[in-house]
Structures are given as structure tokens and as C-alpha cells.
Coordinates of C-alpha atoms in Angstrom, one line a residue:
X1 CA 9.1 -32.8 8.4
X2 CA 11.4 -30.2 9.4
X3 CA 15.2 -29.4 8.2
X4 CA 16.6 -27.2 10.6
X5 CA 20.0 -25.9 11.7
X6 CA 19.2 -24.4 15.2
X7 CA 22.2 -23.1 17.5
X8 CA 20.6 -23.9 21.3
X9 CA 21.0 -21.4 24.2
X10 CA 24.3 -19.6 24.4
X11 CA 26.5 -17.5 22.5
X12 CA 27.4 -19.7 19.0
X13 CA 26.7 -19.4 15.7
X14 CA 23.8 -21.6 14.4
X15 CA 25.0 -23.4 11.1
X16 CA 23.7 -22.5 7.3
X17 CA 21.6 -24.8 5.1
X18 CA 22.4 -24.7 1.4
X19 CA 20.2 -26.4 -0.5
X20 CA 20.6 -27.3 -4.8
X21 CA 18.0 -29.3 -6.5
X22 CA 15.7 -28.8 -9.7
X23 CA 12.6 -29.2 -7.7
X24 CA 12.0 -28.4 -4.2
X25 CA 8.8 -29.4 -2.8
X26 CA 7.7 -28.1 0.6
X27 CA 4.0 -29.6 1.9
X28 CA 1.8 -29.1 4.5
X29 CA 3.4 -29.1 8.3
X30 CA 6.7 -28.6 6.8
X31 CA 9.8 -26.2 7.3
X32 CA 13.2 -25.6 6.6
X33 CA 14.7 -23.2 9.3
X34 CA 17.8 -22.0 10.8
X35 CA 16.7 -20.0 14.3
X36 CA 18.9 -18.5 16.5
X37 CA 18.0 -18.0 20.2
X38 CA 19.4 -15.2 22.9
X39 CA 23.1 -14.0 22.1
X40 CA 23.9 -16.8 19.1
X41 CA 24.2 -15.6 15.1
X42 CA 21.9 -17.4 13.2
X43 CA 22.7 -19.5 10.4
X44 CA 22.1 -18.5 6.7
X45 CA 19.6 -20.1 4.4
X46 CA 20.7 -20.7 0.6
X47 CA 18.3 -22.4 -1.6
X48 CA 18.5 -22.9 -5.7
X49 CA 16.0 -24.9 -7.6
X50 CA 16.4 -25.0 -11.4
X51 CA 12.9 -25.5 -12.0
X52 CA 10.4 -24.8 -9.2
X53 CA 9.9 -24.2 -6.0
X54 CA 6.7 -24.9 -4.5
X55 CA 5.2 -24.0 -1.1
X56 CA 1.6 -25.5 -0.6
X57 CA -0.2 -25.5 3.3
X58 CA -3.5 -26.5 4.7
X59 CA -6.7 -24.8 5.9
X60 CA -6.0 -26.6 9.2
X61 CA -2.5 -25.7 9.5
X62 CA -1.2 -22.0 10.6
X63 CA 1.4 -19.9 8.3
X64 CA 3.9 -20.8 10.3
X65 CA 3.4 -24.2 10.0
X66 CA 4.8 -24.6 6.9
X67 CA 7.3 -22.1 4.7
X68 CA 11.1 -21.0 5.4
X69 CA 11.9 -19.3 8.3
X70 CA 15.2 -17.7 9.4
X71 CA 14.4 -15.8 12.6
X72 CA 16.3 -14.8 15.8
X73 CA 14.7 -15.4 18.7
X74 CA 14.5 -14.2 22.4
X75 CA 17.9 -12.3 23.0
X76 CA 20.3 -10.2 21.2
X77 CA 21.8 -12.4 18.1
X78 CA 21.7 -11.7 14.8
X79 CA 19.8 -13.5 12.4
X80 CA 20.3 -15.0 9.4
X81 CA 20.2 -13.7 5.7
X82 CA 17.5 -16.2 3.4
X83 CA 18.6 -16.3 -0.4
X84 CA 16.1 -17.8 -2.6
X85 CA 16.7 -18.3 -6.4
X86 CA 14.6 -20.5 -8.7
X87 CA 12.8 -20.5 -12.0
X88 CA 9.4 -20.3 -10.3
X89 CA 7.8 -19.7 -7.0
X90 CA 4.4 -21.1 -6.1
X91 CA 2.8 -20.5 -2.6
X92 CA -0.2 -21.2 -1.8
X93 CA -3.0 -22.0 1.1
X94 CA -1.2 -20.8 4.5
X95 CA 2.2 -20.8 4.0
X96 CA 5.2 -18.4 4.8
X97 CA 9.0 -17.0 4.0
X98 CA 9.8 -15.4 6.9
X99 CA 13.2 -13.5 8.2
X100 CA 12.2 -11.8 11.7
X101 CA 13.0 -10.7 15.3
X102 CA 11.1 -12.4 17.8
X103 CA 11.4 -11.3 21.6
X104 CA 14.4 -10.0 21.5
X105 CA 16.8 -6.9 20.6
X106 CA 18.1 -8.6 17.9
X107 CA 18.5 -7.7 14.1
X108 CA 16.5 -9.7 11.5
X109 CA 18.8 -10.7 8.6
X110 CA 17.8 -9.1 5.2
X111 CA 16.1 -11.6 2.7
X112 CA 16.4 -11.5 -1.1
X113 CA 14.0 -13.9 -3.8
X114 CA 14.7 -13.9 -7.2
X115 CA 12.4 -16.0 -9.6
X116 CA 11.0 -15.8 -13.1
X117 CA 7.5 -16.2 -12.2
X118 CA 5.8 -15.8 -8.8
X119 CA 2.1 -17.0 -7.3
X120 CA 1.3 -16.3 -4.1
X121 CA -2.3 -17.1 -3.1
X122 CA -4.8 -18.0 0.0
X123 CA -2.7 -16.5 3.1
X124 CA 0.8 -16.5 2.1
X125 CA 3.0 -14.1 2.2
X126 CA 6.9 -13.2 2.6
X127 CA 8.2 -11.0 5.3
X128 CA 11.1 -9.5 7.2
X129 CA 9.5 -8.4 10.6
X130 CA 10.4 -7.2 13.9
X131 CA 6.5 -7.0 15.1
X132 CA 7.1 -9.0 17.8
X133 CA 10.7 -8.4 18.7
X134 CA 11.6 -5.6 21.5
X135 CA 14.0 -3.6 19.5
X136 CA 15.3 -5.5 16.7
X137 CA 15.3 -4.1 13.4
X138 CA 14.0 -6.0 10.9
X139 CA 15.4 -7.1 7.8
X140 CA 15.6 -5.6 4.3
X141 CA 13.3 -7.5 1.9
X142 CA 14.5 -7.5 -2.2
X143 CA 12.4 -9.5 -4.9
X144 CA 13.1 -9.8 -8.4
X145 CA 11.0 -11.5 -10.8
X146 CA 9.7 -11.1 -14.3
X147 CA 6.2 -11.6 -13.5
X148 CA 4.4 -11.6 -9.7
X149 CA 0.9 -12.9 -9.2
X150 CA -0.6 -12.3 -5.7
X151 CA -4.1 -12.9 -4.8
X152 CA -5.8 -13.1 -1.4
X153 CA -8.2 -15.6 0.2
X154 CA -11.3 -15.5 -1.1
X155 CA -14.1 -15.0 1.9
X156 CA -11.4 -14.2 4.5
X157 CA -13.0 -12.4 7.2
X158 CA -9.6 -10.9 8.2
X159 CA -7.8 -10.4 4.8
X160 CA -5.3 -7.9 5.8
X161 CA -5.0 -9.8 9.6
X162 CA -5.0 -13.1 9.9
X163 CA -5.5 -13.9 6.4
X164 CA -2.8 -12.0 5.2
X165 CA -1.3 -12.3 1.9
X166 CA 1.6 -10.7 0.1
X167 CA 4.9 -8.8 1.6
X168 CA 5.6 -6.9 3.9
X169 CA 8.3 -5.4 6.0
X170 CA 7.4 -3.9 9.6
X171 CA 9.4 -2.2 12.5
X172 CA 7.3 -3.1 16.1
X173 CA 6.3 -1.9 18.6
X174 CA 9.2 -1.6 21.4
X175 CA 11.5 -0.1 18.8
X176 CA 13.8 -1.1 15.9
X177 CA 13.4 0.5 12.3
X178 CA 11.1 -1.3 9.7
X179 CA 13.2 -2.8 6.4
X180 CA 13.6 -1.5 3.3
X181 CA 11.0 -3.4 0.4
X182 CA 12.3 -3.4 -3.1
X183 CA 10.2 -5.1 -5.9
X184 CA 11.3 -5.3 -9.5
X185 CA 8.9 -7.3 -11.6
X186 CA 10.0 -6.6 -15.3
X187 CA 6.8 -7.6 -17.0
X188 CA 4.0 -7.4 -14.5
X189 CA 3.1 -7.0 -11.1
X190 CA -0.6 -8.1 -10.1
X191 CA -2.3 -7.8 -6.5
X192 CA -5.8 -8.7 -6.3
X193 CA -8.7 -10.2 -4.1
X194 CA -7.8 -8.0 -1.1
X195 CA -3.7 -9.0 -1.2
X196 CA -1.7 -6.5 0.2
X197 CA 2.1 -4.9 0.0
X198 CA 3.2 -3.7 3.1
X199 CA 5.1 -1.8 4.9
X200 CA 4.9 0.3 8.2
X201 CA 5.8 1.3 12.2
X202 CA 4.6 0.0 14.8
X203 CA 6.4 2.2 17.3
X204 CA 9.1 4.7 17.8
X205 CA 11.0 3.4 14.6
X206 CA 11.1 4.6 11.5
X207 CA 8.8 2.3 9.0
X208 CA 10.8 1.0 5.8
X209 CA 10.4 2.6 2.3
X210 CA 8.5 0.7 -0.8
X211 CA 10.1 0.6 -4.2
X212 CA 8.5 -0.8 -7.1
X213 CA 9.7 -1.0 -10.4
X214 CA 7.5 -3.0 -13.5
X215 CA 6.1 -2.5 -16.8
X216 CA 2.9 -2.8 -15.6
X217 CA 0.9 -2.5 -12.0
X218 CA -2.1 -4.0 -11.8
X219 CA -3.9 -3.2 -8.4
X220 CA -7.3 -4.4 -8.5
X221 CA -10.1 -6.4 -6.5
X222 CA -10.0 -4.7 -3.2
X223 CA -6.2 -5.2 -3.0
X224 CA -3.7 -2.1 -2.1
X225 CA 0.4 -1.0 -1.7
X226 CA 0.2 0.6 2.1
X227 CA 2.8 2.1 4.2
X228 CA 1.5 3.0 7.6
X229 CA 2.4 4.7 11.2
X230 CA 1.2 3.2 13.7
X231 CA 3.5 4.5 16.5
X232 CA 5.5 7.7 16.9
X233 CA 7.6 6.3 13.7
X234 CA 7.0 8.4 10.5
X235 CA 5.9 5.8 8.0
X236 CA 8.1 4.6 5.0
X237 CA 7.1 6.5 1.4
X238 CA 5.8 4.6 -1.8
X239 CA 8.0 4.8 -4.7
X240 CA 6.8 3.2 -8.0
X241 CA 8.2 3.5 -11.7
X242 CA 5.9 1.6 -14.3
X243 CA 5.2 1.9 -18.0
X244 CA 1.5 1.5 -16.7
X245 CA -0.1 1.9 -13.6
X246 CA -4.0 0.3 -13.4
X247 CA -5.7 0.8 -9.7
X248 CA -9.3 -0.2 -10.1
X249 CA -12.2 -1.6 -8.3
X250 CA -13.8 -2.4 -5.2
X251 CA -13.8 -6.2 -3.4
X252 CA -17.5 -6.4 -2.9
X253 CA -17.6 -8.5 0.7
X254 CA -17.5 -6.5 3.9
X255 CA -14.3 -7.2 6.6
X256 CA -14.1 -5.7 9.9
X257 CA -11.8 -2.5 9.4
X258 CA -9.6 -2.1 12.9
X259 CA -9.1 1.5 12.2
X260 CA -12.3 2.9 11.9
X261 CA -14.1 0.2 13.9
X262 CA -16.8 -0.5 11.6
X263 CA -17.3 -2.8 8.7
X264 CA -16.7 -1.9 5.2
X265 CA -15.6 -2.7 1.4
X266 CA -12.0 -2.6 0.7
X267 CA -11.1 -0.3 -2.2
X268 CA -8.0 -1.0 -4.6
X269 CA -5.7 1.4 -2.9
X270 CA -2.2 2.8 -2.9
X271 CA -1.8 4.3 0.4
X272 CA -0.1 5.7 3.3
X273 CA -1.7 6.5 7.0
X274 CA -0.8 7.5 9.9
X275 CA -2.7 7.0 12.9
X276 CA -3.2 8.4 16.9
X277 CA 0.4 7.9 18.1
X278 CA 2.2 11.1 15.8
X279 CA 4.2 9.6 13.1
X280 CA 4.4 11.2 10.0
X281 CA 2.3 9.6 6.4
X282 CA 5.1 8.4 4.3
X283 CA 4.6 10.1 0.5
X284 CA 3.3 8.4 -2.7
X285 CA 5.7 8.9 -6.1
X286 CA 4.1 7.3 -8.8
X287 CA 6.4 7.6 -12.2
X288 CA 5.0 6.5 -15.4
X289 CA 3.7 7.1 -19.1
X290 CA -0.3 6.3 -17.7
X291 CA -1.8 6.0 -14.3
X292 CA -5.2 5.4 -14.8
X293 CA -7.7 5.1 -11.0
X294 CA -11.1 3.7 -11.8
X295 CA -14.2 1.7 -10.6
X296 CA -13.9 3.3 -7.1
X297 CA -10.2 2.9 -6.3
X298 CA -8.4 5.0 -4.2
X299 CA -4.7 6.8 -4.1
X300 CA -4.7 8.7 -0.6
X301 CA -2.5 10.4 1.9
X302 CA -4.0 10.8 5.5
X303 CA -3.3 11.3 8.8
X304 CA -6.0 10.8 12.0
X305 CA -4.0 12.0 14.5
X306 CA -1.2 14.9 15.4
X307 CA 1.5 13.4 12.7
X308 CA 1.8 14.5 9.2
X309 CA -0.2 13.4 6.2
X310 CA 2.0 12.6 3.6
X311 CA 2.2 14.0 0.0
X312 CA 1.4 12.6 -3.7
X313 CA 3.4 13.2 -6.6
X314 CA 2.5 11.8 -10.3
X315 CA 4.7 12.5 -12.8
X316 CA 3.3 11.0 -15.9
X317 CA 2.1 10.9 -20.0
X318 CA -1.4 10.6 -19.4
X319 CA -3.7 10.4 -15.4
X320 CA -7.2 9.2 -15.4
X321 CA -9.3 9.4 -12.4
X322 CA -12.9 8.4 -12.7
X323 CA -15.7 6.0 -12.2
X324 CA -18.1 5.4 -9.2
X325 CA -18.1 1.4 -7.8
X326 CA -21.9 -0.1 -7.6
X327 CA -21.1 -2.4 -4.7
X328 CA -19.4 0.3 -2.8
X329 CA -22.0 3.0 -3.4
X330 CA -25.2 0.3 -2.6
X331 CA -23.0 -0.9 0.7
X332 CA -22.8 2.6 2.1
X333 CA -26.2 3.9 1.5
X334 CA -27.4 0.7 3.2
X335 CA -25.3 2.0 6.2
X336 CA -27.1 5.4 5.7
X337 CA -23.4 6.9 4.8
X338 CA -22.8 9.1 1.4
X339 CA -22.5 8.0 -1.4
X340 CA -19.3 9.9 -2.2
X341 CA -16.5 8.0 -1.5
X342 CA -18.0 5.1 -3.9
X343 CA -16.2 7.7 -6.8
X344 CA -12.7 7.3 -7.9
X345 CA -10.3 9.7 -6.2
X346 CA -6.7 11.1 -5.1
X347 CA -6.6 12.6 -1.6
X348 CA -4.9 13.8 1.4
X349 CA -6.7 14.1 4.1
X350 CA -6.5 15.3 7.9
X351 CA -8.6 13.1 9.8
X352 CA -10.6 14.3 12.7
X353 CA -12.6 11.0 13.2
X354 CA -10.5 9.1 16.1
X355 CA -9.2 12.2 18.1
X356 CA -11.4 14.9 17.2
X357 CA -9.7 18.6 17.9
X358 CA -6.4 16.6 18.8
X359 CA -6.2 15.3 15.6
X360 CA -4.0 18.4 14.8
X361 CA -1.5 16.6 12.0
X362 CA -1.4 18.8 8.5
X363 CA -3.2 16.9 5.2
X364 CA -0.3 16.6 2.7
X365 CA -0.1 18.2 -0.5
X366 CA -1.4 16.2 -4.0
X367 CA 1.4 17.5 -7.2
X368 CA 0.5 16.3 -10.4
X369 CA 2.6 16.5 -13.6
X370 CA 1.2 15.1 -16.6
X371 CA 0.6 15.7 -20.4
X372 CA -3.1 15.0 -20.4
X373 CA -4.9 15.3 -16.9
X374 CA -8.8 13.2 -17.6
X375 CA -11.4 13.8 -14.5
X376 CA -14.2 11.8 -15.8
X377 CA -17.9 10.2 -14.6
X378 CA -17.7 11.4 -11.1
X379 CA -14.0 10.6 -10.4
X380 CA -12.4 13.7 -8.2
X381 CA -9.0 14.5 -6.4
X382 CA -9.5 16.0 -3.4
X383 CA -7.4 17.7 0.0
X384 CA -9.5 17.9 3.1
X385 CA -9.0 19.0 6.4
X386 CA -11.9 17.8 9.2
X387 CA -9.8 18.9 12.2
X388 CA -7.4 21.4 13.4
X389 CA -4.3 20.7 11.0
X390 CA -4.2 22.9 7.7
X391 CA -5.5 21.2 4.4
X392 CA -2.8 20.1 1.6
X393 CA -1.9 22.2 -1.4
X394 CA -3.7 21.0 -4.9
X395 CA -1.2 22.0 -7.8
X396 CA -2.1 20.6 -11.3
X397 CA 0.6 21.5 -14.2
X398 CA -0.2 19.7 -17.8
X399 CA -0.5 20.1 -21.3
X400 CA -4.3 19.3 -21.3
X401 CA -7.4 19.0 -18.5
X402 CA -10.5 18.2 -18.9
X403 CA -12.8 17.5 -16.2
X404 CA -16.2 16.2 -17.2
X405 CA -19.6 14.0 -15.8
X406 CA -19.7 15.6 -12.0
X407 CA -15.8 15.5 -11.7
X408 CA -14.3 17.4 -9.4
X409 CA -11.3 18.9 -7.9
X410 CA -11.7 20.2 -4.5
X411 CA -10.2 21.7 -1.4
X412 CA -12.1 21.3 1.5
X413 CA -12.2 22.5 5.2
X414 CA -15.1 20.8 7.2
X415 CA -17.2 19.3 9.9
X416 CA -14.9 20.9 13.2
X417 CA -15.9 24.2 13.9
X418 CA -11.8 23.8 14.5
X419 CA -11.3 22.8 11.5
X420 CA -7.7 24.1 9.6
X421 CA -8.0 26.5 6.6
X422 CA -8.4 24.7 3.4
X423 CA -5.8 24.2 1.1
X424 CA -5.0 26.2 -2.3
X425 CA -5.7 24.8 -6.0
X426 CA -3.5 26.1 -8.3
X427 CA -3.9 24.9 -12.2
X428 CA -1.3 25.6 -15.2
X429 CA -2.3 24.5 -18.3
X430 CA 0.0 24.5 -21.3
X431 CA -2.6 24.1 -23.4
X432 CA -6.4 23.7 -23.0
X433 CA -8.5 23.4 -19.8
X434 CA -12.3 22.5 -20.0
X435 CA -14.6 21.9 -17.6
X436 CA -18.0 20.2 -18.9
X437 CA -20.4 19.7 -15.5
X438 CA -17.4 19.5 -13.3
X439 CA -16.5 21.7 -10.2
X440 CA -13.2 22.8 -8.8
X441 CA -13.6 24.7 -5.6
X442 CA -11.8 25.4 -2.6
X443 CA -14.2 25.8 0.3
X444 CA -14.5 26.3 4.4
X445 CA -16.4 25.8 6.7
X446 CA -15.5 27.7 9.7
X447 CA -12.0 28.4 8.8
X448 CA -10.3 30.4 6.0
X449 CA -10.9 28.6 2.3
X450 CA -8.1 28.8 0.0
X451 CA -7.3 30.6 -3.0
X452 CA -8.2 29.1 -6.8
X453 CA -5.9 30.1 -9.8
X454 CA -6.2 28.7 -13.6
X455 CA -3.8 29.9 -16.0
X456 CA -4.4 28.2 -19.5
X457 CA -3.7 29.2 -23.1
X458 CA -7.3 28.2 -23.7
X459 CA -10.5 28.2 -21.0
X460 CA -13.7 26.1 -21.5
X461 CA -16.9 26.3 -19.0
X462 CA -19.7 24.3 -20.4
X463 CA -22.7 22.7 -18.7
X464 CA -22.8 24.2 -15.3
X465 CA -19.5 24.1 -14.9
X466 CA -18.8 25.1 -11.5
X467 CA -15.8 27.0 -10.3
X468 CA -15.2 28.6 -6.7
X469 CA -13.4 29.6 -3.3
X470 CA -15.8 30.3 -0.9
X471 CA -16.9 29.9 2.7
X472 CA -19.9 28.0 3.3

């Protein structure tokens, strides 16, 4: 079944659909559209259920199969804004909201979902786009609920591909800027199972920025928030204010990972990357009274190519980094890899691995502002350089640190005999800092380490506490 107001060929405006019910039902092969094609508007898409709104696919059936979809198509007209508004929204098995540019110069409209509760599951997802278009910009992308749920397919052997599940915004790759994501989930906000919110560039346009707002995000499961460059547009930057902010854990099956060409375990992660083309890492602001990264999860910066890594900024009560995942630490030893990015962590890095000595972009800088600062069982944060560009800046001001069970903080410069100095730590405690079997170093291989300063009312080295700048 399809309801669709579609404006053929020419230079008209498409009609709207406005839709009121207390249940809307929307099943497998399915869709409510309103397309536009070459220089005609498209029509707007208003839908209101009192109760639910539900959104169920097939395994046999393609995302686009079956959802809502206000796109323009081909040419140079505008599409269509999507309103959505009901008590609850359930997707689930393949199924899509989509506002995009396809083919064409033409603008996505901007696409706004408001709900009290919110499932998505098994490959569906809602997106403003302009991957495919040749210039459009795609459309903002606004969600308000009071609680979001969204969990990935299980066994997907393309989870963040083809088996996509989440949001996303994305510019493409002929041009056009990437839309602007705004989530406010006033309860909770949960990604898990390798789900995935998203924004990025996918060519000379400027990626769209991520803003999250929530009592409490819950990143878990091999899931991650990622804004990425994969063009010559800088990346969109991560904003998130939370009462509580949870990253943990490791999804335990192997997927292909198209950046690094290899198979591996997806970490929880909030993360921006910037790849071979030169656009700049967006930055990760992370506001709340606890942010707490464990079981292996990840918070990174990085850049493998001659953009910009981008920078991380906590400003919160209490951080926690620590933990080291089993499944991640048995999968890399049996690929004969180290063990060491199985630990929790917070990172920049410059990455050498895809263009070697033309990998020349700077790691960005890691700022942390907390009351109580806990590096525990092997968690670390961490700045590296392994090619030309300069390692980030490491500056931790809090009440109290303690670093403890093989934690560490580290600057490092390594593996090119290229390599860009290392980056500076710098440590201002209010209070206390002790270090109980931890090390924070700043070290170089070839090029110049950086400098180490702790200024605390108190110091503590116990256990072979390890503290250093050095070359090595």
C-alpha cells in the first residue's frame, strides 16, 4: 500500500498529506510519501496519532520499502518538511523516516519527531540525507521524546552499513552541508547492540553538529554517537548535557570495519574521525554531574589523514575511566595485536596508519574539568601522535585524582621515525593527587616529548607509581 502525493516532471508544487488518527499502523511494503522530482517543491508531510504510531518491516523487504519518506529527487526543488507527533513511536525490522536529496542539487526539507516514548530496533533508523544528492543540503533533523530506546540487529554483518540503525544526518559527496541533529530525551536516552547516532561529510561540505540533551546516556553494547569527515568537509562537533553519562562495553561479534580494512569488535564509543581527504575532527563537549567510561569503551578524537583531530572537553561532578573488556582483549590477542586498546580510554589521536608520513593532521587536545577525576583497573586517557602532525595537549584541573590498578595518563609520540612531538600534560589539583601503580608520562620516540607538570595541595606516589617525560 502506498499513500503518496507526488508532483510529476515539471516545475509545480507536489501537494501535502496531513494525516490525524489515534493509531496509525504502517506494515511491511508500505509507505506514505510526498516526492518531488527535478525543479517542483515537494509537498509537506503532517502526521498526529494520539496513541501510537507503529512502523514494522520484513527481513525480505529493504528500508525503503516500508517507512515515511519526503525526498526531492533528480533536479533542483525543494523538498518537503516531515512533522511527526504522537504518544509513541515504534520501529522495528527494516523500516525508515527519511527527508533527503536524491540526484539532484536540491535542498532536503528539515524533519522534526516528537513522541513520549521511542523504540527503534533491527535496521531502522530516521534520517535527513543528501548522500546521494549532487549538492543538496540535507535537512535539519529535531527529536523530542521523554524516553528513546535504540538497539541494532542482532548478528548484522554490516551494523553500521547496511544494517544501520538509529539517526543520522549526512552532507555527500558532490557537495551540500550535512544538517543539524538535535536530540532531547528528558528521561533517558539508550543506544545499544551496535545502534549508532550519526552525523558526518561526505565531501566538500561542512558535516552537521550533534546535540543531545537527557537525564541520562546510556551508550552501551558496541553502540556509539559519531561525527565523521570523510571528504574535505570538517566534521560536525558532539555536544551533550546529561545528569549522567554511562559509555560501557564492548559488542562481542566481529564486523568488517571499512576504515581500517580489517575485522574487529565494536567498542561503545562517542567519537569524531576524520579520514584521508583533509577535513577537520569535529570536538566532543560532554556536560554533566558524572561521566563514567568502562568495560572497554571508548571516547576518542582522531584524525588519519592531513585534517585536524578534534578536541574533548568534560566538564563535570565526578569522571571515571576504567576497566579492560574480556572479549575485546581475547579477540585481539587471537589476531596477534596488543592487548591495550581492550582498556577503557579518552584519546586523540593522529593516525599514521592509512597515509603514513602524509598523514600530517595535528591530534586534538583532551580538557577535563571535574571535581573528582577516578583512573582505575587499567583505564587510561591518552594523546598520541604516530605520524607527522604534533600530539594534543593533556590538561587535567579537579578537586581530587586518583589514578590507581595500571592506570594511566599518557602522551605519546611513536612508531614514524616522522613522528610529531608529543603533547604536554599539565595536572592542577585543588586538592589531593595520588597515584597507586599508575603512570603518567609524556614520551617520544624520535621526536621531542613533552613537558609533565603536577601542581597539588597534596602529592601521593605509592606502589611503583610511575611518573615521566622522556625519550625513548
Amino acid at each position: 500500500m502506498c499513500i503518496r502525493d507526488r508532483y510529476n516532471p515539471g516545475t509545480g508544487k507536489a501537494g501535502d498529506i496531513s494525516i490525524h488518527t489515534e493509531r496509525l499502523n504502517i506494515t511491511a511494503g508500505t509507505e506514505i510519501s510526498t516526492p518531488t522530482f527535478f525543479t517542483g517543491q515537494g509537498g509537506n508531510i503532517s502526521l498526529t496519532s494520539t496513541e501510537f504510531i507503529s512502523i514494522e518491516g520484513s527481513e525480505n523487504l529493504a528500508p525503503f520499502a516500508t517507512g515515511i519518506f519526503a525526498n526531492t529527487l533528480y533536479g533542483s526543488g525543494q523538498g518537503g518538511n516531515l512533522q511527526l507527533t504522537t504518544n509513541r513511536l515504534d520501529m522495528t525490522t527494516n523500516t525508515a523516516i527519511q527527508v533527503g536529496t536524491f540526484w539532484g542539487t536540491g535542498h532536503a526539507g528539515d524533519a522534526r519527531i516528537e513522541a513520549q516514548t521511542m523504540q527503534l530496533q533491527d535496521a531502522s533508523f530516521i534520517t535527513t540525507t543528501g548522500q546521494f544528492g549532487n549538492g543538496g543540503n540535507a535537512g535539519n533533523l529535531e527529536v523530542i521524546a521523554d524516553s528513546i530506546y535504540i538497539s541494532g540487529s542482532e548478528g548484522s554483518s554490516d551494523p553500521f552499513g547496511s544494517g544501520f540503525t538509529g539517526m543520522s544526518t549526512m552532507a555527500g559527496p558532490w557537495g551540500g552541508e550535512g544538517g543539524q541533529l538535535k536530540i532531547t530525551a528528558t528521561d533517558n536516552l539508550t543506544l545499544t547492540n551496535r545502534s549508532q547516532i550519526g552525523t558526518g561529510s561526505a565531501g566538500p561540505g561542512p558535516g552537521g553538529d550533534t546535540e543531545i540533551i537527557t537525564g541520562l546516556l546510556e551508550v552501551n553494547n558496541g553502540a556509539n554517537i559519531q561525527s565523521i569527515a570523510k571528504g574535505s568537509g570538517d566534521a560536525g562537533n558532539i555536544q551533550i548535557v546529561a545528569n549522567q553519562v554511562r559509555v560501557s562495553g564492548v559488542h562481542p561479534d566481529p564486523f568488517f570495519n571499512d576504515i581500517t580494512g580489517e575485522a574487529n569488535l565494536a567498542p561503545s564509543a562517542i567519537t569524531t574521525q576524520t579520514l584521508d581527504q583533509g577535513g577537520r575532527a569535529g570536538d566532543v563537549m560532554i556536560t554533566a554531574d558524572a561521566i563514567e567510561v568502562t568495560d572497554g569503551a571508548v571516547i576518542d578524537a582522531r584524525t588519519f589523514g592531513p585534517g585536524d583531530g578534534g578536541n574533548i572537553h568534560f566538564n563535570a561532578e565526578s569522571v571515571s575511566i576504567g576497566g579492560e573488556n574480556a572479549d575485546m582483549r581475547e579477540f585481539l590477542a587471537s589476531q596477534g595485536k596488543s592487548p591495550f586498546v581492550a582498556r577503557s580510554r579518552v584519546q586523540t589521536n593522529a593516525e599514521s596508519l592509512l597515509l603514513g608520513d602524509d598523514a600530517d593532521g595535528n591530534a586534538g587536545d583532551i580538557f577535563i574539568d571535574a571535581t573528582e577525576l577516578n583512573l582505575f583497573d587499567k583505564g587510561f586517557i591518552n594523546s598520541e601522535t604516530t605520524g607527522p602532525g604534533t600530539g594534543g595537549d593533556i590538561t587535567l584541573v579537579t578537586d581530587r585524582m586518583t589514578i590507581s590498578g595500571d592506570a594511566r595518563v599518557l602522551a605519546v609520540s611513536a612508531v614514524s621515525p616522522n613522528a610529531g612531538r608529543a603533547g604536554n600534560i599539565s595536572i592542577s589539583e585543588r586538592d589531593t593527587f595520588e597515584n597507586d601503580n599508575g603512570i603518567v608520562s609524556s614520551a617520544a620516540l624520535v621526536a621531542a616529548g613533552g613537558d609533565v607538570s603536577i601542581e597539588a595541595g597534596a602529592i601521593y606516589l605509592r606502589n611503583e607509581a610511575f611518573v615521566s617525560a622522556r625519550n625513548l
